[in-house]
PDB file of C-alpha atoms and ligand atoms in Angstrom:
ATOM      1  CA  MET A   1      12.674  23.298  -9.159  1.00 41.00           C
ATOM      2  CA  SER A   2      12.067  24.355 -12.755  1.00 46.00           C
ATOM      3  CA  ASP A   3       9.008  26.100 -14.132  1.00 54.00           C
ATOM      4  CA  SER A   4       8.780  24.625 -17.596  1.00 91.00           C
ATOM      5  CA  LEU A   5       6.529  22.058 -19.248  1.00 97.00           C
ATOM      6  CA  LEU A   6       7.494  19.723 -16.435  1.00 97.00           C
ATOM      7  CA  ARG A   7       7.762  21.038 -12.877  1.00 97.00           C
ATOM      8  CA  VAL A   8      10.223  19.168 -10.719  1.00 97.00           C
ATOM      9  CA  GLU A   9      10.142  19.347  -6.915  1.00 97.00           C
ATOM     10  CA  VAL A  10      12.191  17.321  -4.462  1.00 97.00           C
ATOM     11  CA  ASP A  11      10.557  16.410  -1.155  1.00 95.00           C
ATOM     12  CA  GLY A  12      12.982  14.327   0.913  1.00 96.00           C
ATOM     13  CA  PRO A  13      13.420  10.963  -0.819  1.00 97.00           C
ATOM     14  CA  VAL A  14      10.634  11.685  -3.308  1.00 98.00           C
ATOM     15  CA  VAL A  15      10.926  13.622  -6.560  1.00 98.00           C
ATOM     16  CA  HIS A  16       7.594  14.966  -7.793  1.00 98.00           C
ATOM     17  CA  LEU A  17       7.241  15.638 -11.527  1.00 98.00           C
ATOM     18  CA  ARG A  18       4.183  17.556 -12.620  1.00 98.00           C
ATOM     19  CA  LEU A  19       3.084  17.852 -16.268  1.00 98.00           C
ATOM     20  CA  ASN A  20       2.639  21.593 -16.527  1.00 98.00           C
ATOM     21  CA  ARG A  21       0.592  22.422 -19.602  1.00 98.00           C
ATOM     22  CA  PRO A  22      -2.881  22.758 -18.094  1.00 98.00           C
ATOM     23  CA  ASP A  23      -4.186  25.141 -20.770  1.00 97.00           C
ATOM     24  CA  LYS A  24      -3.698  22.299 -23.289  1.00 97.00           C
ATOM     25  CA  ARG A  25      -4.885  19.657 -20.794  1.00 98.00           C
ATOM     26  CA  ASN A  26      -1.282  18.464 -20.489  1.00 98.00           C
ATOM     27  CA  ALA A  27      -1.283  17.280 -24.107  1.00 98.00           C
ATOM     28  CA  MET A  28       2.246  16.084 -24.777  1.00 98.00           C
ATOM     29  CA  ASN A  29       4.119  17.863 -27.517  1.00 96.00           C
ATOM     30  CA  GLU A  30       7.590  16.806 -28.589  1.00 95.00           C
ATOM     31  CA  ALA A  31       9.228  19.293 -26.225  1.00 97.00           C
ATOM     32  CA  LEU A  32       7.406  17.799 -23.235  1.00 98.00           C
ATOM     33  CA  VAL A  33       8.317  14.241 -24.230  1.00 98.00           C
ATOM     34  CA  ARG A  34      11.964  15.289 -24.586  1.00 97.00           C
ATOM     35  CA  GLU A  35      11.799  16.979 -21.191  1.00 97.00           C
ATOM     36  CA  LEU A  36      10.347  13.844 -19.603  1.00 98.00           C
ATOM     37  CA  HIS A  37      13.189  11.820 -21.104  1.00 98.00           C
ATOM     38  CA  ALA A  38      15.905  14.205 -19.938  1.00 97.00           C
ATOM     39  CA  THR A  39      14.400  14.496 -16.467  1.00 97.00           C
ATOM     40  CA  PHE A  40      14.218  10.738 -15.973  1.00 97.00           C
ATOM     41  CA  VAL A  41      17.790  10.337 -17.218  1.00 96.00           C
ATOM     42  CA  ASN A  42      18.945  12.924 -14.672  1.00 95.00           C
ATOM     43  CA  LEU A  43      16.801  12.189 -11.613  1.00 95.00           C
ATOM     44  CA  PRO A  44      18.279  13.723  -8.464  1.00 94.00           C
ATOM     45  CA  ARG A  45      20.626  11.115  -6.991  1.00 92.00           C
ATOM     46  CA  GLU A  46      19.441  11.698  -3.439  1.00 94.00           C
ATOM     47  CA  THR A  47      15.856  10.696  -4.326  1.00 97.00           C
ATOM     48  CA  ARG A  48      14.474   7.153  -4.221  1.00 97.00           C
ATOM     49  CA  VAL A  49      10.972   7.283  -5.690  1.00 98.00           C
ATOM     50  CA  ALA A  50       9.322   9.448  -8.377  1.00 98.00           C
ATOM     51  CA  VAL A  51       5.710  10.647  -8.408  1.00 98.00           C
ATOM     52  CA  VAL A  52       4.179  11.899 -11.686  1.00 98.00           C
ATOM     53  CA  SER A  53       1.014  13.990 -11.761  1.00 98.00           C
ATOM     54  CA  GLY A  54      -0.720  16.540 -13.973  1.00 98.00           C
ATOM     55  CA  GLU A  55      -1.416  20.212 -13.295  1.00 98.00           C
ATOM     56  CA  GLY A  56      -5.011  21.404 -13.729  1.00 98.00           C
ATOM     57  CA  ALA A  57      -8.181  19.359 -14.128  1.00 98.00           C
ATOM     58  CA  HIS A  58      -6.712  16.504 -16.178  1.00 98.00           C
ATOM     59  CA  PHE A  59      -3.745  14.146 -16.009  1.00 98.00           C
ATOM     60  CA  SER A  60      -3.122  14.283 -19.763  1.00 98.00           C
ATOM     61  CA  ALA A  61      -5.023  14.554 -23.040  1.00 98.00           C
ATOM     62  CA  GLY A  62      -2.306  12.494 -24.744  1.00 97.00           C
ATOM     63  CA  LEU A  63      -0.454  13.334 -27.905  1.00 96.00           C
ATOM     64  CA  ASP A  64      -0.510  16.993 -28.927  1.00 96.00           C
ATOM     65  CA  LEU A  65      -2.616  16.524 -32.040  1.00 93.00           C
ATOM     66  CA  SER A  66      -1.533  19.874 -33.479  1.00 93.00           C
ATOM     67  CA  GLU A  67       1.885  18.330 -34.194  1.00 89.00           C
ATOM     68  CA  VAL A  68       0.552  15.317 -36.082  1.00 84.00           C
ATOM     69  CA  THR A  69      -1.042  16.716 -39.200  1.00 82.00           C
ATOM     70  CA  GLU A  70       2.092  17.743 -41.073  1.00 83.00           C
ATOM     71  CA  GLN A  71       4.236  14.707 -40.190  1.00 86.00           C
ATOM     72  CA  SER A  72       5.577  12.398 -42.903  1.00 91.00           C
ATOM     73  CA  VAL A  73       5.529   8.624 -42.343  1.00 92.00           C
ATOM     74  CA  ALA A  74       9.233   8.642 -41.460  1.00 94.00           C
ATOM     75  CA  GLU A  75       8.772  11.523 -39.030  1.00 93.00           C
ATOM     76  CA  GLY A  76       5.893   9.610 -37.463  1.00 92.00           C
ATOM     77  CA  ILE A  77       8.157   6.626 -36.801  1.00 94.00           C
ATOM     78  CA  PHE A  78      10.922   8.788 -35.303  1.00 95.00           C
ATOM     79  CA  HIS A  79       8.347  10.621 -33.178  1.00 94.00           C
ATOM     80  CA  SER A  80       6.945   7.367 -31.823  1.00 96.00           C
ATOM     81  CA  ARG A  81      10.470   6.098 -31.090  1.00 97.00           C
ATOM     82  CA  LEU A  82      11.107   9.276 -29.124  1.00 97.00           C
ATOM     83  CA  TRP A  83       8.141   8.423 -26.900  1.00 98.00           C
ATOM     84  CA  HIS A  84       9.432   4.882 -26.529  1.00 98.00           C
ATOM     85  CA  ALA A  85      12.843   6.139 -25.421  1.00 98.00           C
ATOM     86  CA  ALA A  86      11.297   8.481 -22.855  1.00 98.00           C
ATOM     87  CA  PHE A  87       8.832   5.922 -21.531  1.00 98.00           C
ATOM     88  CA  ASP A  88      11.449   3.140 -21.372  1.00 97.00           C
ATOM     89  CA  GLN A  89      13.552   5.499 -19.302  1.00 97.00           C
ATOM     90  CA  ILE A  90      10.609   5.862 -16.912  1.00 98.00           C
ATOM     91  CA  GLN A  91       9.852   2.147 -16.585  1.00 97.00           C
ATOM     92  CA  TYR A  92      13.472   1.009 -16.637  1.00 95.00           C
ATOM     93  CA  GLY A  93      15.057   3.932 -14.821  1.00 94.00           C
ATOM     94  CA  PRO A  94      16.664   3.749 -11.404  1.00 93.00           C
ATOM     95  CA  MET A  95      13.592   4.147  -9.185  1.00 97.00           C
ATOM     96  CA  PRO A  96       9.950   3.167  -8.745  1.00 98.00           C
ATOM     97  CA  VAL A  97       7.492   5.599 -10.327  1.00 98.00           C
ATOM     98  CA  ILE A  98       3.973   6.280  -9.038  1.00 98.00           C
ATOM     99  CA  ALA A  99       1.436   8.093 -11.246  1.00 98.00           C
ATOM    100  CA  VAL A 100      -1.455  10.166  -9.872  1.00 98.00           C
ATOM    101  CA  LEU A 101      -4.408  10.039 -12.269  1.00 98.00           C
ATOM    102  CA  HIS A 102      -7.318  12.440 -12.421  1.00 98.00           C
ATOM    103  CA  GLY A 103      -9.629  13.738 -15.132  1.00 98.00           C
ATOM    104  CA  ALA A 104      -8.664  12.707 -18.651  1.00 98.00           C
ATOM    105  CA  VAL A 105      -6.132   9.892 -18.818  1.00 98.00           C
ATOM    106  CA  VAL A 106      -6.408   9.385 -22.539  1.00 98.00           C
ATOM    107  CA  GLY A 107      -4.353   8.331 -25.523  1.00 97.00           C
ATOM    108  CA  GLY A 108      -0.695   9.036 -24.851  1.00 98.00           C
ATOM    109  CA  GLY A 109      -1.672  10.107 -21.323  1.00 98.00           C
ATOM    110  CA  LEU A 110      -2.861   6.569 -20.674  1.00 98.00           C
ATOM    111  CA  GLU A 111       0.331   5.259 -22.256  1.00 98.00           C
ATOM    112  CA  LEU A 112       2.326   7.390 -19.820  1.00 98.00           C
ATOM    113  CA  ALA A 113       0.210   6.160 -16.901  1.00 98.00           C
ATOM    114  CA  ALA A 114       0.828   2.550 -17.978  1.00 98.00           C
ATOM    115  CA  THR A 115       4.562   3.199 -17.852  1.00 98.00           C
ATOM    116  CA  ALA A 116       4.515   3.896 -14.110  1.00 98.00           C
ATOM    117  CA  HIS A 117       5.021   1.072 -11.629  1.00 98.00           C
ATOM    118  CA  LEU A 118       1.985   2.037  -9.523  1.00 98.00           C
ATOM    119  CA  ARG A 119      -1.097   4.152 -10.259  1.00 98.00           C
ATOM    120  CA  VAL A 120      -3.263   6.068  -7.805  1.00 99.00           C
ATOM    121  CA  ALA A 121      -6.520   7.229  -9.401  1.00 98.00           C
ATOM    122  CA  GLU A 122      -8.900   9.897  -8.158  1.00 98.00           C
ATOM    123  CA  SER A 123     -12.649   9.490  -8.640  1.00 98.00           C
ATOM    124  CA  SER A 124     -12.638  11.965 -11.553  1.00 98.00           C
ATOM    125  CA  ALA A 125     -10.262   9.832 -13.648  1.00 98.00           C
ATOM    126  CA  PHE A 126     -11.492   8.493 -16.965  1.00 98.00           C
ATOM    127  CA  TYR A 127      -9.614   6.348 -19.431  1.00 98.00           C
ATOM    128  CA  GLY A 128      -9.919   6.417 -23.199  1.00 98.00           C
ATOM    129  CA  LEU A 129      -7.980   5.523 -26.321  1.00 97.00           C
ATOM    130  CA  PRO A 130      -9.413   7.893 -28.948  1.00 95.00           C
ATOM    131  CA  GLU A 131      -6.717   6.913 -31.436  1.00 92.00           C
ATOM    132  CA  GLY A 132      -9.253   4.741 -33.248  1.00 87.00           C
ATOM    133  CA  GLN A 133     -11.563   7.723 -33.683  1.00 89.00           C
ATOM    134  CA  ARG A 134      -8.677  10.011 -34.753  1.00 90.00           C
ATOM    135  CA  GLY A 135      -7.607   7.595 -37.496  1.00 90.00           C
ATOM    136  CA  ILE A 136      -4.296   6.785 -35.827  1.00 92.00           C
ATOM    137  CA  PHE A 137      -2.841   4.066 -33.604  1.00 94.00           C
ATOM    138  CA  VAL A 138      -1.104   4.103 -30.241  1.00 94.00           C
ATOM    139  CA  GLY A 139       2.536   5.103 -30.671  1.00 95.00           C
ATOM    140  CA  GLY A 140       3.779   5.646 -27.146  1.00 97.00           C
ATOM    141  CA  SER A 141       4.171   1.988 -26.128  1.00 97.00           C
ATOM    142  CA  GLY A 142       0.488   1.501 -25.319  1.00 97.00           C
ATOM    143  CA  SER A 143       0.133  -1.631 -27.442  1.00 97.00           C
ATOM    144  CA  ALA A 144       2.735  -3.336 -25.250  1.00 96.00           C
ATOM    145  CA  ARG A 145       2.013  -1.822 -21.842  1.00 97.00           C
ATOM    146  CA  ILE A 146      -1.763  -1.310 -21.689  1.00 98.00           C
ATOM    147  CA  PRO A 147      -2.723  -4.967 -22.409  1.00 97.00           C
ATOM    148  CA  ARG A 148      -0.455  -5.964 -19.530  1.00 96.00           C
ATOM    149  CA  LEU A 149      -2.771  -3.964 -17.242  1.00 97.00           C
ATOM    150  CA  ILE A 150      -6.217  -4.701 -18.659  1.00 98.00           C
ATOM    151  CA  GLY A 151      -5.799  -7.403 -21.341  1.00 97.00           C
ATOM    152  CA  VAL A 152      -5.876  -7.214 -25.134  1.00 98.00           C
ATOM    153  CA  SER A 153      -9.646  -7.695 -25.272  1.00 98.00           C
ATOM    154  CA  ARG A 154     -10.506  -4.581 -23.228  1.00 98.00           C
ATOM    155  CA  MET A 155      -7.964  -2.500 -25.125  1.00 98.00           C
ATOM    156  CA  THR A 156      -9.408  -3.683 -28.441  1.00 97.00           C
ATOM    157  CA  ASP A 157     -12.867  -2.611 -27.270  1.00 97.00           C
ATOM    158  CA  MET A 158     -11.591   0.824 -26.211  1.00 97.00           C
ATOM    159  CA  MET A 159      -9.864   1.395 -29.541  1.00 96.00           C
ATOM    160  CA  LEU A 160     -12.539   0.017 -31.864  1.00 96.00           C
ATOM    161  CA  THR A 161     -15.592   1.513 -30.149  1.00 96.00           C
ATOM    162  CA  GLY A 162     -14.163   4.529 -28.325  1.00 96.00           C
ATOM    163  CA  ARG A 163     -15.361   3.048 -25.034  1.00 97.00           C
ATOM    164  CA  VAL A 164     -14.370   5.176 -22.052  1.00 98.00           C
ATOM    165  CA  PHE A 165     -13.905   3.675 -18.577  1.00 98.00           C
ATOM    166  CA  ASP A 166     -14.743   5.813 -15.559  1.00 98.00           C
ATOM    167  CA  ALA A 167     -12.584   5.634 -12.426  1.00 98.00           C
ATOM    168  CA  THR A 168     -14.536   2.760 -10.875  1.00 98.00           C
ATOM    169  CA  GLU A 169     -14.661   0.705 -14.077  1.00 98.00           C
ATOM    170  CA  GLY A 170     -11.002   1.470 -14.721  1.00 98.00           C
ATOM    171  CA  HIS A 171     -10.063   0.340 -11.238  1.00 98.00           C
ATOM    172  CA  ALA A 172     -11.940  -2.946 -11.681  1.00 98.00           C
ATOM    173  CA  ALA A 173     -10.288  -3.422 -15.099  1.00 98.00           C
ATOM    174  CA  GLY A 174      -6.787  -2.978 -13.669  1.00 98.00           C
ATOM    175  CA  PHE A 175      -5.798   0.574 -14.581  1.00 98.00           C
ATOM    176  CA  SER A 176      -5.283   1.701 -10.988  1.00 98.00           C
ATOM    177  CA  ASN A 177      -3.772   0.105  -7.900  1.00 98.00           C
ATOM    178  CA  TYR A 178      -5.502   2.566  -5.551  1.00 98.00           C
ATOM    179  CA  LEU A 179      -8.726   4.512  -6.003  1.00 98.00           C
ATOM    180  CA  VAL A 180      -9.188   7.591  -3.815  1.00 98.00           C
ATOM    181  CA  GLY A 181     -11.494  10.597  -3.567  1.00 98.00           C
ATOM    182  CA  GLU A 182     -11.147  13.760  -5.577  1.00 97.00           C
ATOM    183  CA  GLY A 183      -8.066  15.784  -4.634  1.00 97.00           C
ATOM    184  CA  GLN A 184      -6.588  12.979  -2.511  1.00 98.00           C
ATOM    185  CA  GLY A 185      -4.393  11.337  -5.135  1.00 98.00           C
ATOM    186  CA  LEU A 186      -1.182  13.235  -4.571  1.00 98.00           C
ATOM    187  CA  ALA A 187      -1.262  12.789  -0.794  1.00 98.00           C
ATOM    188  CA  LYS A 188      -1.868   9.053  -1.227  1.00 98.00           C
ATOM    189  CA  ALA A 189       0.927   8.778  -3.807  1.00 98.00           C
ATOM    190  CA  MET A 190       3.338  10.667  -1.542  1.00 98.00           C
ATOM    191  CA  GLU A 191       2.421   8.418   1.388  1.00 98.00           C
ATOM    192  CA  LEU A 192       3.085   5.329  -0.768  1.00 98.00           C
ATOM    193  CA  ALA A 193       6.280   6.843  -2.175  1.00 98.00           C
ATOM    194  CA  ARG A 194       7.691   7.507   1.304  1.00 98.00           C
ATOM    195  CA  LYS A 195       6.895   3.932   2.272  1.00 97.00           C
ATOM    196  CA  VAL A 196       8.498   2.497  -0.891  1.00 98.00           C
ATOM    197  CA  ALA A 197      11.544   4.710  -0.252  1.00 97.00           C
ATOM    198  CA  THR A 198      12.211   2.887   3.026  1.00 95.00           C
ATOM    199  CA  ASN A 199      12.775  -0.425   1.180  1.00 94.00           C
ATOM    200  CA  ALA A 200      16.289  -1.549   0.336  1.00 93.00           C
ATOM    201  CA  PRO A 201      17.111   0.146  -3.013  1.00 92.00           C
ATOM    202  CA  LEU A 202      18.264  -3.115  -4.601  1.00 93.00           C
ATOM    203  CA  SER A 203      15.028  -4.781  -3.594  1.00 94.00           C
ATOM    204  CA  ASN A 204      13.014  -1.995  -5.246  1.00 96.00           C
ATOM    205  CA  TYR A 205      15.237  -2.291  -8.291  1.00 95.00           C
ATOM    206  CA  ALA A 206      14.613  -6.039  -8.512  1.00 95.00           C
ATOM    207  CA  VAL A 207      10.854  -5.517  -8.310  1.00 96.00           C
ATOM    208  CA  THR A 208      10.679  -2.778 -10.943  1.00 97.00           C
ATOM    209  CA  GLN A 209      13.301  -4.194 -13.321  1.00 96.00           C
ATOM    210  CA  ALA A 210      13.350  -7.973 -12.964  1.00 96.00           C
ATOM    211  CA  LEU A 211       9.638  -8.609 -12.439  1.00 95.00           C
ATOM    212  CA  PRO A 212       8.331  -7.174 -15.746  1.00 94.00           C
ATOM    213  CA  ARG A 213      11.191  -8.761 -17.675  1.00 95.00           C
ATOM    214  CA  ILE A 214      10.618 -12.166 -16.096  1.00 97.00           C
ATOM    215  CA  ALA A 215       6.944 -11.859 -16.997  1.00 93.00           C
ATOM    216  CA  ASP A 216       8.031 -11.502 -20.639  1.00 93.00           C
ATOM    217  CA  MET A 217      10.291 -14.581 -20.562  1.00 97.00           C
ATOM    218  CA  PRO A 218       9.614 -18.272 -21.018  1.00 97.00           C
ATOM    219  CA  GLN A 219       9.157 -19.685 -17.512  1.00 98.00           C
ATOM    220  CA  SER A 220      12.441 -21.603 -17.315  1.00 98.00           C
ATOM    221  CA  ASP A 221      14.457 -18.517 -18.376  1.00 98.00           C
ATOM    222  CA  GLY A 222      12.469 -16.365 -15.985  1.00 98.00           C
ATOM    223  CA  LEU A 223      13.119 -18.674 -13.066  1.00 98.00           C
ATOM    224  CA  PHE A 224      16.841 -18.669 -13.832  1.00 98.00           C
ATOM    225  CA  VAL A 225      16.843 -14.844 -13.767  1.00 97.00           C
ATOM    226  CA  GLU A 226      14.800 -14.974 -10.553  1.00 97.00           C
ATOM    227  CA  SER A 227      17.538 -17.076  -8.899  1.00 97.00           C
ATOM    228  CA  LEU A 228      20.225 -14.609  -9.919  1.00 97.00           C
ATOM    229  CA  MET A 229      18.222 -11.548  -8.890  1.00 96.00           C
ATOM    230  CA  SER A 230      17.236 -13.087  -5.601  1.00 94.00           C
ATOM    231  CA  ALA A 231      20.850 -14.004  -4.754  1.00 94.00           C
ATOM    232  CA  ILE A 232      22.070 -10.519  -5.725  1.00 94.00           C
ATOM    233  CA  ALA A 233      19.450  -8.808  -3.553  1.00 91.00           C
ATOM    234  CA  GLN A 234      20.006 -11.203  -0.657  1.00 89.00           C
ATOM    235  CA  GLY A 235      23.767 -10.726  -0.820  1.00 89.00           C
ATOM    236  CA  ASP A 236      23.473  -6.994  -0.281  1.00 85.00           C
ATOM    237  CA  GLU A 237      24.327  -5.752   3.226  1.00 87.00           C
ATOM    238  CA  ALA A 238      20.982  -3.903   3.402  1.00 85.00           C
ATOM    239  CA  ALA A 239      19.146  -7.212   3.062  1.00 85.00           C
ATOM    240  CA  LYS A 240      21.335  -9.014   5.586  1.00 87.00           C
ATOM    241  CA  GLN A 241      20.736  -6.254   8.130  1.00 89.00           C
ATOM    242  CA  ARG A 242      16.967  -6.340   7.599  1.00 88.00           C
ATOM    243  CA  VAL A 243      16.836 -10.110   8.055  1.00 87.00           C
ATOM    244  CA  ARG A 244      18.968  -9.852  11.225  1.00 89.00           C
ATOM    245  CA  ASP A 245      16.611  -7.121  12.483  1.00 88.00           C
ATOM    246  CA  PHE A 246      13.651  -9.444  12.097  1.00 87.00           C
ATOM    247  CA  LEU A 247      15.361 -12.426  13.700  1.00 87.00           C
ATOM    248  CA  GLU A 248      16.433 -10.243  16.647  1.00 89.00           C
ATOM    249  CA  LYS A 249      12.854  -8.880  17.046  1.00 90.00           C
ATOM    250  CA  ARG A 250      13.666  -5.342  15.899  1.00 89.00           C
ATOM    251  CA  ALA A 251      11.595  -5.396  12.697  1.00 90.00           C
ATOM    252  CA  GLY A 252       7.841  -5.219  12.238  1.00 89.00           C
ATOM    253  CA  LYS A 253       5.685  -8.260  11.586  1.00 89.00           C
ATOM    254  CA  VAL A 254       3.467  -8.708   8.567  1.00 89.00           C
ATOM    255  CA  GLY A 255      -0.017  -7.448   9.324  1.00 89.00           C
ATOM    256  CA  LYS A 256      -3.137  -6.504   7.426  1.00 79.00           C
ATOM    257  CA  SER A 257      -2.427  -2.788   7.775  1.00 68.00           C
ATOM    258  CA  SER A 258       1.227  -2.915   6.659  1.00 54.00           C
TER     259      SER A 258
HETATM  260  C1  LIG B   1      -5.376  19.652 -27.197  1.00 94.56           C
HETATM  261  C2  LIG B   1      -5.479  18.276 -26.905  1.00 94.56           C
HETATM  262  C3  LIG B   1      -4.651  17.397 -27.643  1.00 94.56           C
HETATM  263  C4  LIG B   1      -6.871  19.314 -25.644  1.00 94.56           C
HETATM  264  N1  LIG B   1      -3.798  17.927 -28.554  1.00 94.56           N
HETATM  265  N2  LIG B   1      -4.527  20.119 -28.100  1.00 94.56           N
HETATM  266  N3  LIG B   1      -6.053  12.959 -27.515  1.00 94.56           N
HETATM  267  C5  LIG B   1      -7.346  13.196 -27.690  1.00 94.56           C
HETATM  268  O1  LIG B   1      -7.941  12.905 -28.705  1.00 94.56           O
HETATM  269  C6  LIG B   1      -8.020  13.946 -26.568  1.00 94.56           C
HETATM  270  C7  LIG B   1      -8.487  15.291 -27.057  1.00 94.56           C
HETATM  271  N4  LIG B   1      -8.914  16.159 -25.962  1.00 94.56           N
HETATM  272  C8  LIG B   1     -10.150  16.056 -25.410  1.00 94.56           C
HETATM  273  O2  LIG B   1     -10.944  15.183 -25.670  1.00 94.56           O
HETATM  274  C9  LIG B   1     -10.504  17.139 -24.422  1.00 94.56           C
HETATM  275  O3  LIG B   1      -9.657  18.245 -24.647  1.00 94.56           O
HETATM  276  C10 LIG B   1     -10.379  16.705 -22.921  1.00 94.56           C
HETATM  277  C11 LIG B   1     -11.493  15.692 -22.602  1.00 94.56           C
HETATM  278  C12 LIG B   1      -9.026  16.115 -22.616  1.00 94.56           C
HETATM  279  C13 LIG B   1     -10.542  17.957 -22.030  1.00 94.56           C
HETATM  280  O4  LIG B   1     -11.732  18.659 -22.363  1.00 94.56           O
HETATM  281  P1  LIG B   1     -11.902  20.177 -21.912  1.00 94.56           P
HETATM  282  O5  LIG B   1     -13.288  20.590 -22.315  1.00 94.56           O
HETATM  283  O6  LIG B   1     -11.496  20.332 -20.502  1.00 94.56           O
HETATM  284  O7  LIG B   1     -10.799  21.019 -22.751  1.00 94.56           O
HETATM  285  P2  LIG B   1     -10.846  21.512 -24.289  1.00 94.56           P
HETATM  286  O8  LIG B   1     -11.630  22.782 -24.392  1.00 94.56           O
HETATM  287  O9  LIG B   1     -11.259  20.413 -25.198  1.00 94.56           O
HETATM  288  O10 LIG B   1      -9.301  21.796 -24.584  1.00 94.56           O
HETATM  289  C14 LIG B   1      -8.623  22.918 -24.035  1.00 94.56           C
HETATM  290  C15 LIG B   1      -7.492  23.254 -24.984  1.00 94.56           C
HETATM  291  O11 LIG B   1      -6.585  22.151 -25.037  1.00 94.56           O
HETATM  292  C16 LIG B   1      -7.982  23.447 -26.418  1.00 94.56           C
HETATM  293  O12 LIG B   1      -7.115  24.376 -27.030  1.00 94.56           O
HETATM  294  P3  LIG B   1      -7.544  25.928 -27.213  1.00 94.56           P
HETATM  295  O13 LIG B   1      -6.368  26.555 -27.909  1.00 94.56           O
HETATM  296  O14 LIG B   1      -8.804  25.882 -28.033  1.00 94.56           O
HETATM  297  O15 LIG B   1      -7.776  26.456 -25.812  1.00 94.56           O
HETATM  298  C17 LIG B   1      -7.754  22.093 -27.056  1.00 94.56           C
HETATM  299  O16 LIG B   1      -7.588  22.146 -28.448  1.00 94.56           O
HETATM  300  C18 LIG B   1      -6.442  21.699 -26.377  1.00 94.56           C
HETATM  301  N5  LIG B   1      -6.254  20.262 -26.390  1.00 94.56           N
HETATM  302  N6  LIG B   1      -6.418  18.102 -25.953  1.00 94.56           N
HETATM  303  C19 LIG B   1      -3.759  19.249 -28.758  1.00 94.56           C
HETATM  304  N7  LIG B   1      -4.638  16.090 -27.416  1.00 94.56           N
HETATM  305  C20 LIG B   1       2.166   8.702 -28.961  1.00 94.56           C
HETATM  306  S1  LIG B   1       0.758   8.385 -29.753  1.00 94.56           S
HETATM  307  C21 LIG B   1      -0.531   8.892 -28.733  1.00 94.56           C
HETATM  308  C22 LIG B   1      -1.777   9.069 -29.532  1.00 94.56           C
HETATM  309  C23 LIG B   1      -2.781   9.882 -28.797  1.00 94.56           C
HETATM  310  O17 LIG B   1      -2.570  10.327 -27.700  1.00 94.56           O
HETATM  311  S2  LIG B   1      -4.236  10.166 -29.630  1.00 94.56           S
HETATM  312  C24 LIG B   1      -5.269  10.904 -28.469  1.00 94.56           C
HETATM  313  C25 LIG B   1      -5.176  12.391 -28.496  1.00 94.56           C
END
């Protein structure tokens, strides 16, 4: 466990990363983005699922605006690419990532949330893209990832008009997979993480890595990749054992509560 801008705690198969800059509403400065990148590159090998949350009353106020004013155009590009590298490492790293959202989930904070594979939102969560009002544009992969959650039209509205979605509206729009009461997000995310951790690792890998890539491909290419991924996952001993378990009545059935 470290006590820096990002607190890291291991709980069995789950690694919990907590943005730890509550006095600045978890605004992400360059040091925090670099720390996110390094942490996701070096996730503890014994863990299977990561949970990301924010310390204090807000998930994240996005880009640390105090670092923007003096940047040249070239520095702005390099800075944005740094975010891309960190966020790609989150989406395309070795394990599923679940974000816990509460309070402000705005700007770069929303871009970070969109990078996770699942999102649990508390009733206090609100979503905004104030870049339009600040005279800037998204630079942390939001233009690619946020429309995949809510569509280009809703994102355009948020950026042009400053429209803010509350937790209920955001859930209906597609920002969150689960909507829970205030203070219940982390427990729900940990419960989901422990469940996801019981899946075969290669199966989780296929879902988090192949699925978004196939969605980006022309259908015939995507279906070819699907065949390969499916055969690779099926060929793994973990899959064979799970199928045998079902056929020999040792595995659970599919039910509404599973
Ligand atoms: C900050 C930031 C920040 C807070 N950069 N310092 N993001 C935004 O435009 C969101 C700006 N922040 C806010 O609208 C509000 O701070 C919140 C709604 C998130 C929270 O409000 P509140 O009343 O709880 O806190 P506060 O009093 O506004 O802020 C507390 C401190 O955090 C204060 O500093 P202090 O030294 O006066 O105590 C704020 O200045 C500081 N703070 N947010 C820097 N964002 C890769 S491109 C991404 C592009 C973007 O993300 S643009 C969107 C930026």
